C-alpha cells in the first residue's frame, strides 16, 4: 500500500510539473529584449528594404537574412549583441526570449520581422517530450503562440515561418 501511495505521488508530481511547464511555455515575454547599438544598426539597415528577415539557426548553420543565435544564459532580460554579422541573444533558450527579441526588432525598426526556423530532424514525439521537460524544442510553433498572445493585432505581429 505504501509503494502504491508513493507511485501515485510521483505520478501526480510529474503530471503537475508537466502541466505547469505547458502553461508557462505560452506566457508572453515578461521582459523586453535589450538591443546593443550595433544590433540596432544591423536591423535598421535590414529594414531599409521594407522587410526584416531573421533566420533562427544553430551556430554554424548557413542562412539567408540576418542570423539569430541564442546562447543559453539564465537571465530575466535577454540581451542582443552583434557578432560576426549575426544577432547573438544571451538569454534562456525559450520561445518567450525569441518573441521578446522579435518584438524589440519590430519596435526598433517599425517593420514587422519575419523569423525563419529550420525544421527539426528528430521525431515529433521526441521534440514534444524534450520541450515538455526541458523547455527546449518545438520553438517555432511555441514562439508563434507566444507572439499571438503578446500582440493581438495580426498586422503588427512578427511572422514565424517553419521550413
Tab-separated table of N, CA and C in Angstrom:
chain	number	residue	atom	x	y	z
A	1	UNK	N	0.831	-1.190	0.000
A	1	UNK	CA	0.000	0.000	0.000
A	1	UNK	C	0.878	1.256	0.000
A	2	UNK	N	1.941	1.191	0.770
A	2	UNK	CA	2.844	2.341	0.865
A	2	UNK	C	3.497	2.650	-0.486
A	3	UNK	N	3.891	1.569	-1.205
A	3	UNK	CA	4.502	1.734	-2.523
A	3	UNK	C	3.519	2.334	-3.511
A	4	UNK	N	2.254	1.934	-3.411
A	4	UNK	CA	1.229	2.470	-4.298
A	4	UNK	C	1.051	3.968	-4.059
A	5	UNK	N	0.997	4.379	-2.807
A	5	UNK	CA	0.864	5.803	-2.490
A	5	UNK	C	2.073	6.593	-2.977
A	6	UNK	N	3.254	6.022	-2.843
A	6	UNK	CA	4.465	6.678	-3.336
A	6	UNK	C	4.414	6.827	-4.858
A	7	UNK	N	4.000	5.773	-5.538
A	7	UNK	CA	3.903	5.814	-7.006
A	7	UNK	C	2.874	6.848	-7.451
A	8	UNK	N	1.736	6.900	-6.801
A	8	UNK	CA	0.704	7.889	-7.132
A	8	UNK	C	1.233	9.305	-6.883
A	9	UNK	N	1.961	9.479	-5.806
A	9	UNK	CA	2.541	10.787	-5.514
A	9	UNK	C	3.548	11.219	-6.565
A	10	UNK	N	4.389	10.303	-7.006
A	10	UNK	CA	5.382	10.621	-8.044
A	10	UNK	C	4.688	10.958	-9.353
A	11	UNK	N	3.688	10.169	-9.728
A	11	UNK	CA	2.945	10.436	-10.963
A	11	UNK	C	2.253	11.793	-10.869
A	12	UNK	N	1.638	12.108	-9.751
A	12	UNK	CA	0.967	13.401	-9.577
A	12	UNK	C	1.967	14.546	-9.679
A	13	UNK	N	3.145	14.364	-9.131
A	13	UNK	CA	4.190	15.391	-9.202
A	13	UNK	C	4.634	15.622	-10.644
A	14	UNK	N	4.861	14.542	-11.375
A	14	UNK	CA	5.304	14.648	-12.771
A	14	UNK	C	4.213	15.286	-13.622
A	15	UNK	N	2.973	14.861	-13.455
A	15	UNK	CA	1.869	15.431	-14.230
A	15	UNK	C	1.686	16.908	-13.890
A	16	UNK	N	1.762	17.239	-12.613
A	16	UNK	CA	1.636	18.640	-12.209
A	16	UNK	C	2.746	19.508	-12.781
A	17	UNK	N	3.977	18.999	-12.751
A	17	UNK	CA	5.104	19.752	-13.312
A	17	UNK	C	4.944	19.923	-14.821
A	18	UNK	N	4.482	18.881	-15.495
A	18	UNK	CA	4.281	18.961	-16.945
A	18	UNK	C	3.194	19.974	-17.291
A	19	UNK	N	2.121	19.978	-16.549
A	19	UNK	CA	1.042	20.941	-16.806
A	19	UNK	C	1.526	22.363	-16.548
A	20	UNK	N	2.300	22.575	-15.494
A	20	UNK	CA	2.844	23.908	-15.203
A	20	UNK	C	3.761	24.347	-16.330
A	21	UNK	N	4.618	23.437	-16.809
A	21	UNK	CA	5.560	23.751	-17.883
A	21	UNK	C	4.801	24.117	-19.161
A	22	UNK	N	3.761	23.354	-19.489
A	22	UNK	CA	2.995	23.643	-20.706
A	22	UNK	C	2.330	25.007	-20.610
A	23	UNK	N	1.749	25.319	-19.464
A	23	UNK	CA	1.082	26.604	-19.289
A	23	UNK	C	2.086	27.748	-19.384
A	24	UNK	N	3.238	27.601	-18.746
A	24	UNK	CA	4.269	28.645	-18.747
A	24	UNK	C	4.925	28.812	-20.116
A	25	UNK	N	4.931	27.754	-20.927
A	25	UNK	CA	5.567	27.826	-22.239
A	25	UNK	C	4.936	28.880	-23.129
A	26	UNK	N	3.659	29.128	-22.943
A	26	UNK	CA	2.936	30.036	-23.821
A	26	UNK	C	2.753	31.434	-23.233
A	27	UNK	N	3.359	31.697	-22.080
A	27	UNK	CA	3.259	33.033	-21.483
A	27	UNK	C	3.983	34.049	-22.354
A	28	UNK	N	3.399	35.235	-22.535
A	28	UNK	CA	4.100	36.293	-23.279
A	28	UNK	C	5.406	36.667	-22.582
A	29	UNK	N	6.345	37.260	-23.326
A	29	UNK	CA	7.626	37.614	-22.713
A	29	UNK	C	7.435	38.581	-21.557
A	30	UNK	N	8.101	38.287	-20.445
A	30	UNK	CA	7.992	39.134	-19.266
A	30	UNK	C	8.842	40.389	-19.403
A	31	UNK	N	9.964	40.277	-20.089
A	31	UNK	CA	10.887	41.401	-20.227
A	31	UNK	C	11.088	41.721	-21.698
A	32	UNK	N	11.410	42.955	-21.962
A	32	UNK	CA	11.726	43.379	-23.322
A	32	UNK	C	13.208	43.102	-23.560
A	33	UNK	N	13.521	42.618	-24.736
A	33	UNK	CA	14.917	42.355	-25.071
A	33	UNK	C	15.657	43.681	-25.217
A	34	UNK	N	16.893	43.708	-24.773
A	34	UNK	CA	17.744	44.892	-24.877
A	34	UNK	C	18.649	44.717	-26.082
A	35	UNK	N	18.555	45.656	-27.037
A	35	UNK	CA	19.345	45.581	-28.262
A	35	UNK	C	20.593	46.441	-28.133
A	36	UNK	N	21.736	45.864	-28.445
A	36	UNK	CA	23.011	46.561	-28.478
A	36	UNK	C	22.970	47.595	-29.624
A	37	UNK	N	23.700	48.729	-29.521
A	37	UNK	CA	23.702	49.714	-30.620
A	37	UNK	C	24.083	49.121	-31.981
A	38	UNK	N	25.015	48.168	-32.010
A	38	UNK	CA	25.392	47.538	-33.282
A	38	UNK	C	24.225	46.734	-33.851
A	39	UNK	N	23.427	46.122	-32.986
A	39	UNK	CA	22.256	45.376	-33.432
A	39	UNK	C	21.230	46.341	-34.016
A	40	UNK	N	21.071	47.481	-33.363
A	40	UNK	CA	20.128	48.480	-33.883
A	40	UNK	C	20.511	48.890	-35.302
A	41	UNK	N	21.802	49.120	-35.527
A	41	UNK	CA	22.253	49.488	-36.875
A	41	UNK	C	22.009	48.349	-37.860
A	42	UNK	N	22.280	47.128	-37.451
A	42	UNK	CA	22.112	45.970	-38.322
A	42	UNK	C	20.647	45.789	-38.732
A	43	UNK	N	19.735	45.814	-37.774
A	43	UNK	CA	18.322	45.592	-38.109
A	43	UNK	C	17.713	46.799	-38.807
A	44	UNK	N	18.180	48.001	-38.478
A	44	UNK	CA	17.695	49.189	-39.184
A	44	UNK	C	18.136	49.146	-40.640
A	45	UNK	N	19.371	48.698	-40.883
A	45	UNK	CA	19.852	48.533	-42.260
A	45	UNK	C	19.043	47.494	-43.007
A	46	UNK	N	18.711	46.399	-42.360
A	46	UNK	CA	17.908	45.351	-42.993
A	46	UNK	C	16.494	45.847	-43.277
A	47	UNK	N	15.980	46.740	-42.433
A	47	UNK	CA	14.613	47.243	-42.586
A	47	UNK	C	14.478	48.238	-43.733
A	48	UNK	N	15.590	48.753	-44.248
A	48	UNK	CA	15.525	49.728	-45.353
A	48	UNK	C	14.837	49.146	-46.577
A	49	UNK	N	14.925	47.820	-46.751
A	49	UNK	CA	14.261	47.158	-47.876
A	49	UNK	C	12.775	46.934	-47.605
A	50	UNK	N	12.301	47.303	-46.420
A	50	UNK	CA	10.900	47.135	-46.073
A	50	UNK	C	10.590	45.806	-45.415
A	51	UNK	N	11.609	44.977	-45.225
A	51	UNK	CA	11.400	43.671	-44.585
A	51	UNK	C	12.625	43.315	-43.767
A	52	UNK	N	12.394	42.759	-42.596
A	52	UNK	CA	13.483	42.243	-41.768
A	52	UNK	C	13.280	40.737	-41.685
A	53	UNK	N	14.211	39.988	-42.273
A	53	UNK	CA	14.147	38.535	-42.265
A	53	UNK	C	15.199	38.008	-41.303
A	54	UNK	N	14.715	37.284	-40.315
A	54	UNK	CA	15.576	36.742	-39.272
A	54	UNK	C	15.625	35.230	-39.445
A	55	UNK	N	16.809	34.668	-39.557
A	55	UNK	CA	16.993	33.219	-39.667
A	55	UNK	C	17.438	32.703	-38.308
A	56	UNK	N	16.556	32.018	-37.624
A	56	UNK	CA	16.860	31.467	-36.306
A	56	UNK	C	17.554	30.129	-36.536
A	57	UNK	N	18.844	30.062	-36.201
A	57	UNK	CA	19.651	28.895	-36.530
A	57	UNK	C	20.557	28.501	-35.374
A	58	UNK	N	21.057	27.306	-35.487
A	58	UNK	CA	22.094	26.829	-34.583
A	58	UNK	C	23.412	27.441	-35.027
A	59	UNK	N	24.371	27.595	-34.120
A	59	UNK	CA	25.679	28.112	-34.538
A	59	UNK	C	26.263	27.274	-35.672
A	60	UNK	N	26.770	27.949	-36.701
A	60	UNK	CA	27.403	27.268	-37.816
A	60	UNK	C	26.485	26.989	-38.986
A	61	UNK	N	25.156	27.054	-38.798
A	61	UNK	CA	24.227	26.824	-39.899
A	61	UNK	C	24.240	28.014	-40.845
A	62	UNK	N	24.223	27.742	-42.135
A	62	UNK	CA	24.134	28.806	-43.131
A	62	UNK	C	22.674	29.249	-43.239
A	63	UNK	N	22.456	30.524	-43.506
A	63	UNK	CA	21.092	31.023	-43.613
A	63	UNK	C	21.074	32.323	-44.387
A	64	UNK	N	19.944	32.573	-45.062
A	64	UNK	CA	19.720	33.864	-45.704
A	64	UNK	C	19.123	34.808	-44.671
A	65	UNK	N	19.372	36.100	-44.847
A	65	UNK	CA	18.846	37.077	-43.906
A	65	UNK	C	19.782	37.236	-42.724
A	66	UNK	N	19.311	37.930	-41.732
A	66	UNK	CA	20.084	38.158	-40.517
A	66	UNK	C	19.966	36.904	-39.653
A	67	UNK	N	21.098	36.311	-39.282
A	67	UNK	CA	21.072	35.120	-38.434
A	67	UNK	C	20.865	35.523	-36.985
A	68	UNK	N	20.077	34.731	-36.271
A	68	UNK	CA	19.855	34.945	-34.850
A	68	UNK	C	20.220	33.649	-34.140
A	69	UNK	N	21.128	33.734	-33.190
A	69	UNK	CA	21.606	32.562	-32.457
A	69	UNK	C	21.395	32.828	-30.971
A	70	UNK	N	20.795	31.889	-30.276
A	70	UNK	CA	20.555	32.032	-28.841
A	70	UNK	C	21.642	31.303	-28.079
A	71	UNK	N	22.290	32.023	-27.171
A	71	UNK	CA	23.273	31.429	-26.266
A	71	UNK	C	22.628	31.340	-24.885
A	72	UNK	N	22.415	30.133	-24.386
A	72	UNK	CA	21.680	29.975	-23.136
A	72	UNK	C	22.384	30.640	-21.945
A	73	UNK	N	21.681	31.556	-21.333
A	73	UNK	CA	22.135	32.219	-20.115
A	73	UNK	C	20.892	32.415	-19.249
A	74	UNK	N	20.996	32.150	-17.983
A	74	UNK	CA	19.864	32.314	-17.088
A	74	UNK	C	19.760	33.781	-16.663
A	75	UNK	N	18.876	34.522	-17.324
A	75	UNK	CA	18.678	35.935	-17.027
A	75	UNK	C	17.222	36.291	-17.279
A	76	UNK	N	16.755	37.328	-16.632
A	76	UNK	CA	15.380	37.768	-16.830
A	76	UNK	C	15.239	38.684	-18.033
A	77	UNK	N	16.316	39.336	-18.438
A	77	UNK	CA	16.268	40.311	-19.521
A	77	UNK	C	17.212	39.885	-20.633
A	78	UNK	N	16.678	39.350	-21.737
A	78	UNK	CA	17.558	38.919	-22.825
A	78	UNK	C	18.321	40.105	-23.408
A	79	UNK	N	19.576	39.899	-23.714
A	79	UNK	CA	20.409	40.937	-24.338
A	79	UNK	C	20.847	40.449	-25.702
A	80	UNK	N	20.827	41.360	-26.668
A	80	UNK	CA	21.142	41.012	-28.049
A	80	UNK	C	22.354	41.818	-28.499
A	81	UNK	N	23.368	41.118	-28.998
A	81	UNK	CA	24.594	41.745	-29.485
A	81	UNK	C	24.833	41.313	-30.921
A	82	UNK	N	25.608	42.101	-31.635
A	82	UNK	CA	26.020	41.743	-32.991
A	82	UNK	C	27.380	41.078	-32.900
A	83	UNK	N	27.478	39.874	-33.466
A	83	UNK	CA	28.745	39.147	-33.516
A	83	UNK	C	28.899	38.533	-34.896
A	84	UNK	N	29.894	38.971	-35.634
A	84	UNK	CA	30.181	38.443	-36.970
A	84	UNK	C	28.977	38.524	-37.902
A	85	UNK	N	28.257	39.624	-37.845
A	85	UNK	CA	27.115	39.839	-38.724
A	85	UNK	C	25.853	39.121	-38.315
A	86	UNK	N	25.866	38.457	-37.172
A	86	UNK	CA	24.689	37.736	-36.676
A	86	UNK	C	24.216	38.377	-35.378
A	87	UNK	N	22.981	38.139	-35.043
A	87	UNK	CA	22.450	38.568	-33.754
A	87	UNK	C	22.693	37.447	-32.756
A	88	UNK	N	23.364	37.753	-31.675
A	88	UNK	CA	23.618	36.764	-30.630
A	88	UNK	C	22.774	37.172	-29.429
A	89	UNK	N	21.851	36.293	-29.056
A	89	UNK	CA	20.954	36.560	-27.932
A	89	UNK	C	21.477	35.814	-26.722
A	90	UNK	N	21.708	36.534	-25.653
A	90	UNK	CA	22.100	35.923	-24.391
A	90	UNK	C	20.873	35.925	-23.490
A	91	UNK	N	20.308	34.762	-23.294
A	91	UNK	CA	19.099	34.617	-22.500
A	91	UNK	C	18.680	33.167	-22.501
A	92	UNK	N	17.593	32.865	-21.826
A	92	UNK	CA	17.130	31.478	-21.818
A	92	UNK	C	16.690	31.072	-23.227
A	93	UNK	N	16.987	29.837	-23.640
A	93	UNK	CA	16.628	29.401	-24.992
A	93	UNK	C	15.158	29.008	-25.084
A	94	UNK	N	14.286	29.983	-24.933
A	94	UNK	CA	12.860	29.722	-24.917
A	94	UNK	C	12.151	30.536	-25.982
A	95	UNK	N	10.923	30.144	-26.262
A	95	UNK	CA	10.102	30.868	-27.225
A	95	UNK	C	9.835	32.298	-26.743
A	96	UNK	N	9.694	32.494	-25.441
A	96	UNK	CA	9.451	33.845	-24.921
A	96	UNK	C	10.645	34.757	-25.182
A	97	UNK	N	11.858	34.233	-25.100
A	97	UNK	CA	13.051	35.023	-25.398
A	97	UNK	C	13.040	35.442	-26.865
A	98	UNK	N	12.776	34.486	-27.759
A	98	UNK	CA	12.734	34.806	-29.184
A	98	UNK	C	11.623	35.795	-29.492
A	99	UNK	N	10.473	35.630	-28.860
A	99	UNK	CA	9.371	36.569	-29.071
A	99	UNK	C	9.763	37.969	-28.606
A	100	UNK	N	10.439	38.067	-27.458
A	100	UNK	CA	10.874	39.371	-26.954
A	100	UNK	C	11.833	40.045	-27.932
A	101	UNK	N	12.732	39.266	-28.526
A	101	UNK	CA	13.683	39.815	-29.493
A	101	UNK	C	12.948	40.293	-30.742
A	102	UNK	N	12.034	39.479	-31.258
A	102	UNK	CA	11.289	39.862	-32.460
A	102	UNK	C	10.442	41.103	-32.225
A	103	UNK	N	9.827	41.190	-31.059
A	103	UNK	CA	9.029	42.384	-30.740
A	103	UNK	C	9.923	43.619	-30.595
A	104	UNK	N	11.108	43.446	-30.017
A	104	UNK	CA	12.042	44.573	-29.883
A	104	UNK	C	12.519	45.042	-31.259
A	105	UNK	N	12.784	44.103	-32.171
A	105	UNK	CA	13.196	44.466	-33.525
A	105	UNK	C	12.063	45.221	-34.223
A	106	UNK	N	10.845	44.744	-34.068
A	106	UNK	CA	9.698	45.438	-34.656
A	106	UNK	C	9.569	46.855	-34.111
A	107	UNK	N	9.699	46.995	-32.794
A	107	UNK	CA	9.576	48.314	-32.180
A	107	UNK	C	10.707	49.243	-32.602
A	108	UNK	N	11.904	48.686	-32.771
A	108	UNK	CA	13.071	49.493	-33.151
A	108	UNK	C	12.991	49.954	-34.600
A	109	UNK	N	12.543	49.077	-35.498
A	109	UNK	CA	12.580	49.385	-36.929
A	109	UNK	C	11.249	49.878	-37.480
A	110	UNK	N	10.149	49.556	-36.808
A	110	UNK	CA	8.835	49.878	-37.346
A	110	UNK	C	8.391	48.905	-38.420
A	111	UNK	N	9.198	47.864	-38.664
A	111	UNK	CA	8.895	46.841	-39.674
A	111	UNK	C	8.643	45.524	-38.955
A	112	UNK	N	7.592	44.828	-39.366
A	112	UNK	CA	7.277	43.530	-38.764
A	112	UNK	C	8.295	42.508	-39.253
A	113	UNK	N	9.093	41.924	-38.346
A	113	UNK	CA	10.101	40.945	-38.787
A	113	UNK	C	9.477	39.594	-39.117
A	114	UNK	N	10.148	38.882	-39.992
A	114	UNK	CA	9.786	37.512	-40.341
A	114	UNK	C	10.899	36.615	-39.828
A	115	UNK	N	10.559	35.674	-38.951
A	115	UNK	CA	11.541	34.747	-38.385
A	115	UNK	C	11.411	33.402	-39.091
A	116	UNK	N	12.515	32.910	-39.612
A	116	UNK	CA	12.541	31.643	-40.340
A	116	UNK	C	13.263	30.601	-39.490
A	117	UNK	N	12.552	29.537	-39.148
A	117	UNK	CA	13.098	28.456	-38.334
A	117	UNK	C	13.348	27.245	-39.213
A	118	UNK	N	14.397	26.486	-38.893
A	118	UNK	CA	14.673	25.226	-39.592
A	118	UNK	C	13.806	24.128	-38.988
A	119	UNK	N	13.402	23.198	-39.815
A	119	UNK	CA	12.619	22.057	-39.365
A	119	UNK	C	13.546	21.074	-38.667
A	120	UNK	N	13.169	20.603	-37.488
A	120	UNK	CA	13.982	19.635	-36.748
A	120	UNK	C	13.882	18.260	-37.400
A	121	UNK	N	14.957	17.502	-37.347
A	121	UNK	CA	15.015	16.198	-37.995
A	121	UNK	C	14.567	15.046	-37.102
A	122	UNK	N	14.494	15.249	-35.784
A	122	UNK	CA	14.089	14.135	-34.927
A	122	UNK	C	12.562	14.031	-34.890
A	123	UNK	N	12.059	13.005	-34.222
A	123	UNK	CA	10.628	12.712	-34.242
A	123	UNK	C	9.822	13.750	-33.459
A	124	UNK	N	8.560	13.889	-33.868
A	124	UNK	CA	7.660	14.831	-33.210
A	124	UNK	C	7.487	14.487	-31.729
A	125	UNK	N	7.310	13.197	-31.423
A	125	UNK	CA	7.127	12.785	-30.030
A	125	UNK	C	8.352	13.148	-29.197
A	126	UNK	N	9.522	12.930	-29.752
A	126	UNK	CA	10.765	13.246	-29.023
A	126	UNK	C	10.882	14.756	-28.773
A	127	UNK	N	10.559	15.553	-29.801
A	127	UNK	CA	10.627	17.018	-29.649
A	127	UNK	C	9.631	17.500	-28.608
A	128	UNK	N	8.411	16.943	-28.638
A	128	UNK	CA	7.392	17.363	-27.679
A	128	UNK	C	7.803	17.003	-26.251
A	129	UNK	N	8.335	15.811	-26.057
A	129	UNK	CA	8.778	15.409	-24.723
A	129	UNK	C	9.939	16.280	-24.258
A	130	UNK	N	10.883	16.557	-25.162
A	130	UNK	CA	12.014	17.420	-24.797
A	130	UNK	C	11.527	18.807	-24.413
A	131	UNK	N	10.576	19.335	-25.182
A	131	UNK	CA	10.033	20.655	-24.852
A	131	UNK	C	9.297	20.627	-23.515
A	132	UNK	N	8.534	19.586	-23.297
A	132	UNK	CA	7.762	19.462	-22.076
A	132	UNK	C	8.641	19.437	-20.835
A	133	UNK	N	9.765	18.695	-20.905
A	133	UNK	CA	10.589	18.522	-19.721
A	133	UNK	C	11.754	19.504	-19.610
A	134	UNK	N	12.201	20.068	-20.736
A	134	UNK	CA	13.353	20.969	-20.663
A	134	UNK	C	13.052	22.374	-21.155
A	135	UNK	N	11.935	22.558	-21.874
A	135	UNK	CA	11.620	23.872	-22.422
A	135	UNK	C	12.317	24.146	-23.739
A	136	UNK	N	13.078	23.180	-24.248
A	136	UNK	CA	13.816	23.334	-25.499
A	136	UNK	C	13.150	22.455	-26.553
A	137	UNK	N	13.101	22.924	-27.775
A	137	UNK	CA	12.468	22.170	-28.853
A	137	UNK	C	11.082	22.723	-29.136
A	138	UNK	N	10.549	22.422	-30.304
A	138	UNK	CA	9.252	22.932	-30.734
A	138	UNK	C	9.208	24.451	-30.629
A	139	UNK	N	10.329	25.086	-30.907
A	139	UNK	CA	10.461	26.524	-30.696
A	139	UNK	C	9.580	27.339	-31.634
A	140	UNK	N	9.520	26.972	-32.900
A	140	UNK	CA	8.764	27.768	-33.869
A	140	UNK	C	7.273	27.854	-33.529
A	141	UNK	N	6.565	26.737	-33.349
A	141	UNK	CA	5.135	26.867	-33.053
A	141	UNK	C	4.866	27.527	-31.700
A	142	UNK	N	5.733	27.275	-30.735
A	142	UNK	CA	5.524	27.896	-29.425
A	142	UNK	C	5.821	29.394	-29.505
A	143	UNK	N	6.853	29.781	-30.261
A	143	UNK	CA	7.148	31.208	-30.444
A	143	UNK	C	5.968	31.908	-31.103
A	144	UNK	N	5.376	31.263	-32.115
A	144	UNK	CA	4.228	31.853	-32.791
A	144	UNK	C	3.063	32.058	-31.820
A	145	UNK	N	2.825	31.076	-30.966
A	145	UNK	CA	1.737	31.194	-30.000
A	145	UNK	C	2.030	32.275	-28.969
A	146	UNK	N	3.270	32.368	-28.512
A	146	UNK	CA	3.644	33.426	-27.563
A	146	UNK	C	3.425	34.800	-28.204
A	147	UNK	N	3.836	34.936	-29.467
A	147	UNK	CA	3.632	36.204	-30.177
A	147	UNK	C	2.149	36.508	-30.349
A	148	UNK	N	1.356	35.495	-30.632
A	148	UNK	CA	-0.094	35.690	-30.787
A	148	UNK	C	-0.710	36.221	-29.500
A	149	UNK	N	-0.244	35.724	-28.382
A	149	UNK	CA	-0.774	36.187	-27.093
A	149	UNK	C	-0.228	37.558	-26.710
A	150	UNK	N	1.015	37.852	-27.123
A	150	UNK	CA	1.642	39.131	-26.759
A	150	UNK	C	1.172	40.281	-27.641
A	151	UNK	N	0.866	39.993	-28.908
A	151	UNK	CA	0.448	41.041	-29.852
A	151	UNK	C	-0.868	40.627	-30.482
A	152	UNK	N	-1.978	41.208	-30.024
A	152	UNK	CA	-3.283	40.793	-30.548
A	152	UNK	C	-3.542	41.228	-31.996
A	153	UNK	N	-2.848	42.263	-32.476
A	153	UNK	CA	-3.058	42.761	-33.835
A	153	UNK	C	-2.197	41.965	-34.818
A	154	UNK	N	-2.813	41.134	-35.684
A	154	UNK	CA	-2.032	40.319	-36.620
A	154	UNK	C	-1.155	41.153	-37.556
A	155	UNK	N	-1.543	42.367	-37.856
A	155	UNK	CA	-0.752	43.214	-38.752
A	155	UNK	C	0.547	43.669	-38.101
A	156	UNK	N	0.599	43.720	-36.777
A	156	UNK	CA	1.799	44.145	-36.053
A	156	UNK	C	2.597	42.973	-35.492
A	157	UNK	N	2.045	41.784	-35.599
A	157	UNK	CA	2.676	40.605	-35.008
A	157	UNK	C	3.807	40.078	-35.898
A	158	UNK	N	5.013	39.846	-35.331
A	158	UNK	CA	6.077	39.199	-36.105
A	158	UNK	C	5.596	37.860	-36.665
A	159	UNK	N	6.065	37.551	-37.875
A	159	UNK	CA	5.630	36.356	-38.584
A	159	UNK	C	6.648	35.243	-38.367
A	160	UNK	N	6.162	34.045	-38.104
A	160	UNK	CA	7.027	32.884	-37.904
A	160	UNK	C	6.849	31.923	-39.074
A	161	UNK	N	7.957	31.550	-39.703
A	161	UNK	CA	7.964	30.577	-40.803
A	161	UNK	C	8.727	29.348	-40.339
A	162	UNK	N	8.256	28.195	-40.728
A	162	UNK	CA	8.923	26.947	-40.383
A	162	UNK	C	9.137	26.150	-41.648
A	163	UNK	N	10.374	25.794	-41.918
A	163	UNK	CA	10.616	25.031	-43.131
A	163	UNK	C	12.055	24.636	-43.279
